[in-house]
Short mmCIF file of C-alpha atoms in Angstrom, two decimals:
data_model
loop_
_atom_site.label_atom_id
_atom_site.label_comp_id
_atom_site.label_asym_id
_atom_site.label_seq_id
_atom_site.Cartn_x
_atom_site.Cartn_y
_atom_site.Cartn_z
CA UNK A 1 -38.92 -2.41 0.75
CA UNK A 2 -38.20 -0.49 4.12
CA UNK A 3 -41.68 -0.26 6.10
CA UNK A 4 -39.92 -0.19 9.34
CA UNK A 5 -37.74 2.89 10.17
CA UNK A 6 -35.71 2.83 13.65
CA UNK A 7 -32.79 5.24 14.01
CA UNK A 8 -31.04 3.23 16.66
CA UNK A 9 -30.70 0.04 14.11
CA UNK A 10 -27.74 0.84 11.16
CA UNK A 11 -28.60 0.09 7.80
CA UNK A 12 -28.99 -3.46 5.76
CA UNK A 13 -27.90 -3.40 2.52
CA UNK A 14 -28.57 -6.53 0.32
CA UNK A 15 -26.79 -6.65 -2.60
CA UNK A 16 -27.24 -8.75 -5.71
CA UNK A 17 -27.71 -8.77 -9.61
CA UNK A 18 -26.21 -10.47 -12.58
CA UNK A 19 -22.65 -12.02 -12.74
CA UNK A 20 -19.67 -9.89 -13.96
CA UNK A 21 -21.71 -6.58 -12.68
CA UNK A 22 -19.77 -5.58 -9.99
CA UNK A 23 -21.08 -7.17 -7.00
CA UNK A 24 -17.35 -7.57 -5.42
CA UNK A 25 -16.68 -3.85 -6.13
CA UNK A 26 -19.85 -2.76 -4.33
CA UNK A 27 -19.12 -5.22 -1.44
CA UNK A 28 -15.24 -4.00 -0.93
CA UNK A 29 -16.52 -0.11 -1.01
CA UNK A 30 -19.90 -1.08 1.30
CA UNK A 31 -16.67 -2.82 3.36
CA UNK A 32 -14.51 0.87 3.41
CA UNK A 33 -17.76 2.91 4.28
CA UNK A 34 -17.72 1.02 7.50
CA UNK A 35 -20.56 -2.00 7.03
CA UNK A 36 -20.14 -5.57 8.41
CA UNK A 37 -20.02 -7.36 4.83
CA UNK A 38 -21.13 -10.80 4.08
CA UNK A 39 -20.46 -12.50 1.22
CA UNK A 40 -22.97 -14.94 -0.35
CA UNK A 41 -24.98 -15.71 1.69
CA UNK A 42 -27.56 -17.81 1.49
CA UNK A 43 -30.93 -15.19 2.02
CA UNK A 44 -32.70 -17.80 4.25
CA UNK A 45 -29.58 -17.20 6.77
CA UNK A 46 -30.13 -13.01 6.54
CA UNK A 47 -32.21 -12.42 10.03
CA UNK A 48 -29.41 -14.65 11.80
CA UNK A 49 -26.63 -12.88 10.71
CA UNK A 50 -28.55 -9.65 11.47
CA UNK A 51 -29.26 -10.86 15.37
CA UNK A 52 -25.83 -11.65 15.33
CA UNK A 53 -24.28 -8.41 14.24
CA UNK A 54 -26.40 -6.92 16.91
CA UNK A 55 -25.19 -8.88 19.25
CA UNK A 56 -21.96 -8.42 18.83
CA UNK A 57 -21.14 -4.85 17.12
CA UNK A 58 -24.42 -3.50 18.06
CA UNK A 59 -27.56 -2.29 16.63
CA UNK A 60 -26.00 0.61 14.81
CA UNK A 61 -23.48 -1.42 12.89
CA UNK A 62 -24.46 -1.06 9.36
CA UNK A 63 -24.92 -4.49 7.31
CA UNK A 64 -24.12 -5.30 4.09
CA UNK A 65 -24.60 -8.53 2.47
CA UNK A 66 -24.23 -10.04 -1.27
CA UNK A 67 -26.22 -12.63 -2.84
CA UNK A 68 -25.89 -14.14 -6.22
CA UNK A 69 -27.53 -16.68 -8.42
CA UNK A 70 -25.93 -19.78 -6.50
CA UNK A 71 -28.30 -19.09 -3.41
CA UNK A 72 -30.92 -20.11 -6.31
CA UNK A 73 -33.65 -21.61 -4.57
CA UNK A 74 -32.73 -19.37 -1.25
CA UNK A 75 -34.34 -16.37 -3.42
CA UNK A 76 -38.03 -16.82 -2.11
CA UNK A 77 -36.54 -16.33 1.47
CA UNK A 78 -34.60 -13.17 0.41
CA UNK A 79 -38.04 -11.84 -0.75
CA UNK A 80 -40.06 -13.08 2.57
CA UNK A 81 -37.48 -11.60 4.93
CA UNK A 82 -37.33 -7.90 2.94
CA UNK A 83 -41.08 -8.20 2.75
CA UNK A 84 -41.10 -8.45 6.19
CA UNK A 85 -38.27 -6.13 7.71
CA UNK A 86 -34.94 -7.64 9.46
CA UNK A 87 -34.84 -6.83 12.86
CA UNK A 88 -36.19 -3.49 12.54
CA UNK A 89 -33.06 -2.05 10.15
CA UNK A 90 -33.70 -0.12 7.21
CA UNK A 91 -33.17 -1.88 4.31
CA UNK A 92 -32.00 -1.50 0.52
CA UNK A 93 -31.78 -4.11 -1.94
CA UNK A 94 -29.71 -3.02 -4.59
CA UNK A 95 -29.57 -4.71 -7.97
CA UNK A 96 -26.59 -4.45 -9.67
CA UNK A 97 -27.15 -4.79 -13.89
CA UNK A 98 -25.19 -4.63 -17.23
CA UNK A 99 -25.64 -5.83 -20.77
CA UNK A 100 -25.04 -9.10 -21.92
CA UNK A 101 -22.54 -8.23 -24.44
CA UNK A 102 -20.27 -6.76 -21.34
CA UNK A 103 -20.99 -9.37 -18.99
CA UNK A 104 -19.27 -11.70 -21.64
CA UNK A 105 -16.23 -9.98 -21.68
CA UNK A 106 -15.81 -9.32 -18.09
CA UNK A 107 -16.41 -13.11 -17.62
CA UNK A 108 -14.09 -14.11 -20.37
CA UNK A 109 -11.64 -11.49 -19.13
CA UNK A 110 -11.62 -13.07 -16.03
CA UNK A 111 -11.90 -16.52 -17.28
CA UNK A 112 -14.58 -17.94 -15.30
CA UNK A 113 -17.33 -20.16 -16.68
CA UNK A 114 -21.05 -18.99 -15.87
CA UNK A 115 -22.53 -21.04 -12.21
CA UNK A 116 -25.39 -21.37 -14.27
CA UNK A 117 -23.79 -22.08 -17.82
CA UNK A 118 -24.23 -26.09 -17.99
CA UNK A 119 -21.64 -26.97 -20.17
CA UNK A 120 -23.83 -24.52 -22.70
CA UNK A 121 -22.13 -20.85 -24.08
CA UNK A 122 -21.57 -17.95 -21.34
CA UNK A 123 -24.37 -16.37 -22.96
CA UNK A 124 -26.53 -18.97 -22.02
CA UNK A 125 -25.64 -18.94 -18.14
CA UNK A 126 -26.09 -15.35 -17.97
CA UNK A 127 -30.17 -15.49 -20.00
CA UNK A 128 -30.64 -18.04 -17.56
CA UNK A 129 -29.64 -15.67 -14.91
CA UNK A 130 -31.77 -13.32 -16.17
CA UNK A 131 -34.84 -15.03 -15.71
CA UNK A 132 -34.07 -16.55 -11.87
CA UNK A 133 -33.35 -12.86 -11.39
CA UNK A 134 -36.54 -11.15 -12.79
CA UNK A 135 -38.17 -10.61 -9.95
CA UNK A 136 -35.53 -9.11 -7.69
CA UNK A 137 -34.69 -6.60 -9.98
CA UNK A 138 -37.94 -5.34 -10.32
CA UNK A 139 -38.43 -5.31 -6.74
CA UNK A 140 -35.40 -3.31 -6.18
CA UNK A 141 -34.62 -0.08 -4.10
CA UNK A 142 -31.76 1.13 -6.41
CA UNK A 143 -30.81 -0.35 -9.58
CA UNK A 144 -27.30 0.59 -11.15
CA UNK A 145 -26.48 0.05 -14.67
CA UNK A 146 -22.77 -0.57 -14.63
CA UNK A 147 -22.11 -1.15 -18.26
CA UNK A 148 -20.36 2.01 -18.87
CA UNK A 149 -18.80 2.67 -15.43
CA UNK A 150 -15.22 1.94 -14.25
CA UNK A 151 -14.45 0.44 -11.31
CA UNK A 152 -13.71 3.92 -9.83
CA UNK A 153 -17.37 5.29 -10.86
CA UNK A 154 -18.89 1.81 -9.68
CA UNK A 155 -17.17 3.19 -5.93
CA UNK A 156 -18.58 6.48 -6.39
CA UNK A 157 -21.97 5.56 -6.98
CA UNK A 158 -21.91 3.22 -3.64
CA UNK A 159 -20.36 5.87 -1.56
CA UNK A 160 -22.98 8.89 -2.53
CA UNK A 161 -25.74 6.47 -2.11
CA UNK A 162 -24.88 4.87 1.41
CA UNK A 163 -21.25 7.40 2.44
CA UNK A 164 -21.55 9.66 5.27
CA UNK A 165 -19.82 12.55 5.19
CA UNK A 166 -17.41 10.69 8.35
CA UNK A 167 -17.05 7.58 6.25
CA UNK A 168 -16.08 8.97 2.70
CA UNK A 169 -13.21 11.52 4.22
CA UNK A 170 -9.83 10.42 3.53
CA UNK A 171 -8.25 8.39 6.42
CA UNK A 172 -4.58 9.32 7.05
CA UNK A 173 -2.36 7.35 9.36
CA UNK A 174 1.15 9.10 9.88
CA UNK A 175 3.21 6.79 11.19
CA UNK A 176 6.58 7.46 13.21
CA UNK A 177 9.35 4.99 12.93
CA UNK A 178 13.26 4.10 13.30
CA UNK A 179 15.42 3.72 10.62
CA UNK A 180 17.21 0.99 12.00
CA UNK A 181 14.09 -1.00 12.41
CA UNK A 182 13.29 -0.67 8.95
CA UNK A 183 11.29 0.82 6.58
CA UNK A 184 7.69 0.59 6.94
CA UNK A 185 6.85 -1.88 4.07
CA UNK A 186 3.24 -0.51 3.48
CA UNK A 187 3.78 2.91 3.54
CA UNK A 188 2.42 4.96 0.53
CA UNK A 189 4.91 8.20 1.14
CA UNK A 190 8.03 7.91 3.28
CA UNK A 191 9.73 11.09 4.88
CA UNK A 192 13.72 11.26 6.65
CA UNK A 193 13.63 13.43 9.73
CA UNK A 194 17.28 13.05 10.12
CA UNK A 195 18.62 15.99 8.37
CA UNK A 196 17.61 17.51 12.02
CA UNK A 197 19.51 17.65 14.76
CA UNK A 198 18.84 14.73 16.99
CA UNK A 199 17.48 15.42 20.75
CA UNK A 200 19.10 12.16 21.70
CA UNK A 201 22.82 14.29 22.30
CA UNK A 202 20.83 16.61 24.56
CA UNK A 203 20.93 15.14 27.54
CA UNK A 204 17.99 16.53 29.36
CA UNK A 205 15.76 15.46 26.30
CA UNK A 206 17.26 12.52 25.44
CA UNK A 207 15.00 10.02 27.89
CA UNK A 208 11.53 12.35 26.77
CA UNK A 209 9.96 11.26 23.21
CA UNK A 210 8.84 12.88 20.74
CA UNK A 211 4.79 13.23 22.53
CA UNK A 212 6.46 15.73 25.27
CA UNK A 213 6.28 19.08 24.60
CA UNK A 214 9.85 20.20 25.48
CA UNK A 215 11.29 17.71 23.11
CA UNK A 216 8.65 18.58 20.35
CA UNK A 217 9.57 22.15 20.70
CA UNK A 218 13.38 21.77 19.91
CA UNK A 219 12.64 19.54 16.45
CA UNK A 220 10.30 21.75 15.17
CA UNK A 221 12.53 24.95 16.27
CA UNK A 222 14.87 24.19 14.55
CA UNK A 223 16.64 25.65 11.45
CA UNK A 224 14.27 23.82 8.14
CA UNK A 225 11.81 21.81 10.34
CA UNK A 226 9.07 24.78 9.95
CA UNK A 227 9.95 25.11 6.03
CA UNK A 228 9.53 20.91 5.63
CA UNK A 229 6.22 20.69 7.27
CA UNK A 230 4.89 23.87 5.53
CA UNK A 231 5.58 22.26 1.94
CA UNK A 232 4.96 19.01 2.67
CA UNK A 233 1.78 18.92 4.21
CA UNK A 234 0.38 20.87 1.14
CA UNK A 235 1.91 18.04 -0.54
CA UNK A 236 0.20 15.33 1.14
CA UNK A 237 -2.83 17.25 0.92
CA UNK A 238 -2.68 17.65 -2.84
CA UNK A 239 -2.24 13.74 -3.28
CA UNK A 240 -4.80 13.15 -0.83
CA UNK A 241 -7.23 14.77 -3.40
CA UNK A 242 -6.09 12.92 -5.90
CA UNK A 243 -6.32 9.45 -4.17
CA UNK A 244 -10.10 10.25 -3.37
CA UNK A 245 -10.52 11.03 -7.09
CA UNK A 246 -9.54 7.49 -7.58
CA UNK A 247 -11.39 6.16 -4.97
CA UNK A 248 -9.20 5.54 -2.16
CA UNK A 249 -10.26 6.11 1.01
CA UNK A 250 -6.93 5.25 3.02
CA UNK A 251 -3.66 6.53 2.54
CA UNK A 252 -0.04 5.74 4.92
CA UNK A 253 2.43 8.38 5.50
CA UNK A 254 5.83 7.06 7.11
CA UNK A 255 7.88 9.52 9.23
CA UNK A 256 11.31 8.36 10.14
CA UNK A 257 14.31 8.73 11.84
CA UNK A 258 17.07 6.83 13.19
CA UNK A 259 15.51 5.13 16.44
CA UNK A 260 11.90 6.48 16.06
CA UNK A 261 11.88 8.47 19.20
CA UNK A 262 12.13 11.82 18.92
CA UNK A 263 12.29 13.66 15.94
CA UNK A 264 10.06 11.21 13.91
CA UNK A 265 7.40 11.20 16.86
CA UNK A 266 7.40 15.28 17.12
CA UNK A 267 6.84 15.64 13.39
CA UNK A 268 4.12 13.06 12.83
CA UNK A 269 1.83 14.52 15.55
CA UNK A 270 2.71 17.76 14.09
CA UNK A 271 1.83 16.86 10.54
CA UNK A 272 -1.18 14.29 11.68
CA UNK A 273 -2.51 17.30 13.30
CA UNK A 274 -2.29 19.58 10.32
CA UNK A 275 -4.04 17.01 8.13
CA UNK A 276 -7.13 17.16 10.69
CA UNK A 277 -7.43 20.75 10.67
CA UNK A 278 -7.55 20.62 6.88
CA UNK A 279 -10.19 18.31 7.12
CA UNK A 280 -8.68 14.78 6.84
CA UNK A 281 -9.40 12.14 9.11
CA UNK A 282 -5.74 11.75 10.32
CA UNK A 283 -4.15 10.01 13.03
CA UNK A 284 -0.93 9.75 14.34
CA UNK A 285 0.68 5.84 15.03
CA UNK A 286 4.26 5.35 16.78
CA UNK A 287 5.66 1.86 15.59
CA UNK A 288 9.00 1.94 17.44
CA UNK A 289 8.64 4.16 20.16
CA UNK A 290 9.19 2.36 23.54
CA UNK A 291 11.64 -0.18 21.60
CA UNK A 292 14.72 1.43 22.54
#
């Protein structure tokens, strides 16, 4: 399916298979693994897209794209183009697959009638299906049987077959702000920094931030800052395990204190930093500093 191998060209990954199998799941994790996703696309449009993601993220962007049954008559295109190589990229067509007694009750779950059901039973879309899909799925690169797989192990099996190590590390962002600006409403863990003393009532620190090292050195000198940062970074750690168990790739920290200067800043570098040695693809974001 790949005759033509260039390492300066990312991947294409074309993505289909029957209704209810999990395309969306496999095109949301292709999506957090870095690719340029397209949904449904018609097969006949593939090489444009392709010239244009090169154009305009490069030849190394990896592609993803999803096609289902409604391209219908689009199919002998998808086959031509793979046949023949997209623009040079290495290219995997993987079918996703279940059995039909699943694929009825994830489509009745979600209550949504079969594209190709015709007024007939679901059952009847989906055998229909089968047969516009025959050829595809024997033609495939990697064919994954999701009947027995959660959403979770659907994830799993899409990262270990197209992951790199880079893109299936837990991203971090620790992110410094001001109480009096507000919570940060999409934060996943959220930290006070103000049972510190505050640099702001020294008055040679009080116009540095948090970044300078002076300032950075009195929050985390003083009395409990060491102790906080040695449990909670463990913490963070231990939940960051658990969140790529599950399948997340992304989780927010919040570090606050009253105006988001100073003590806030100092201890999410400090923490942001920790994370990275440990392995985690952290980095450190200042939402209010400047504001004051």
């Amino acid at each position: 399916m790949a005759p033509m191998d260039d390492s300066t060209h990312g991947q294409l990954v074309v993505v289909t298979g029957m209704t209810g199998a999990g395309r969306s799941t496999a095109a949301k994790e292709l999506e957090d693994l870095g690719f340029f996703v397209v949904d449904n696309l018609p097969p006949s449009l593939l090489p444009d897209v392709v010239r244009l993601v090169d154009e305009t993220h490069g030849p190394a962007q990896p592609v993803a794209v999803v096609v289902d049954v409604r391209s219908g008559s689009f199919f002998q295109g998808l086959r031509s183009a793979l046949a023949h190589g997209v623009a040079g990229r290495d290219t995997t067509l993987v079918f996703l697959d279940a059995t039909d007694e699943v694929l009825v009750r994830r489509q009745e779950a979600a209550r949504r009638p079969h594209p190709l059901q015709q007024g007939g039973r679901l059952l009847d879309g989906l055998r229909r299906e089968r047969v516009v899909l025959a050829d595809l799925r024997s033609e495939a690169d990697l064919v994954i049987d999701t009947t027995s797989l959660n959403v979770h192990q659907l994830t799993d099996r899409i990262a270990d077959s197209f992951g790199t190590t880079e893109a299936t590390r837990l991203r971090v962002s620790v992110v410094s702000f001001g109480f009096k600006y507000g919570i940060p409403v999409d934060a996943d863990y959220v930290a006070d920094m103000r049972f510190l003393p505050n640099p702001h009532w020294v008055p040679e620190l009080r116009p540095r931030t948090g970044q300078d090292a002076e300032v950075a050195a009195y929050v985390l000198g003083r009395p409990g800052a060491a102790e906080f940062v040695d449990a909670y970074v463990p913490l963070l750690a231990g939940v960051a395990e658990g969140y790529l168990r599950e399948g997340k790739r992304f989780m927010r920290v919040a570090i606050g204190c009253t105006g988001g200067k100073h003590r806030s800043v100092a201890m999410t570098e400090e923490i942001a930093r920790r994370l990275g040695e440990q392995g985690y693809v952290a980095r450190a974001i200042h939402r209010d500093l400047g504001r004051e």
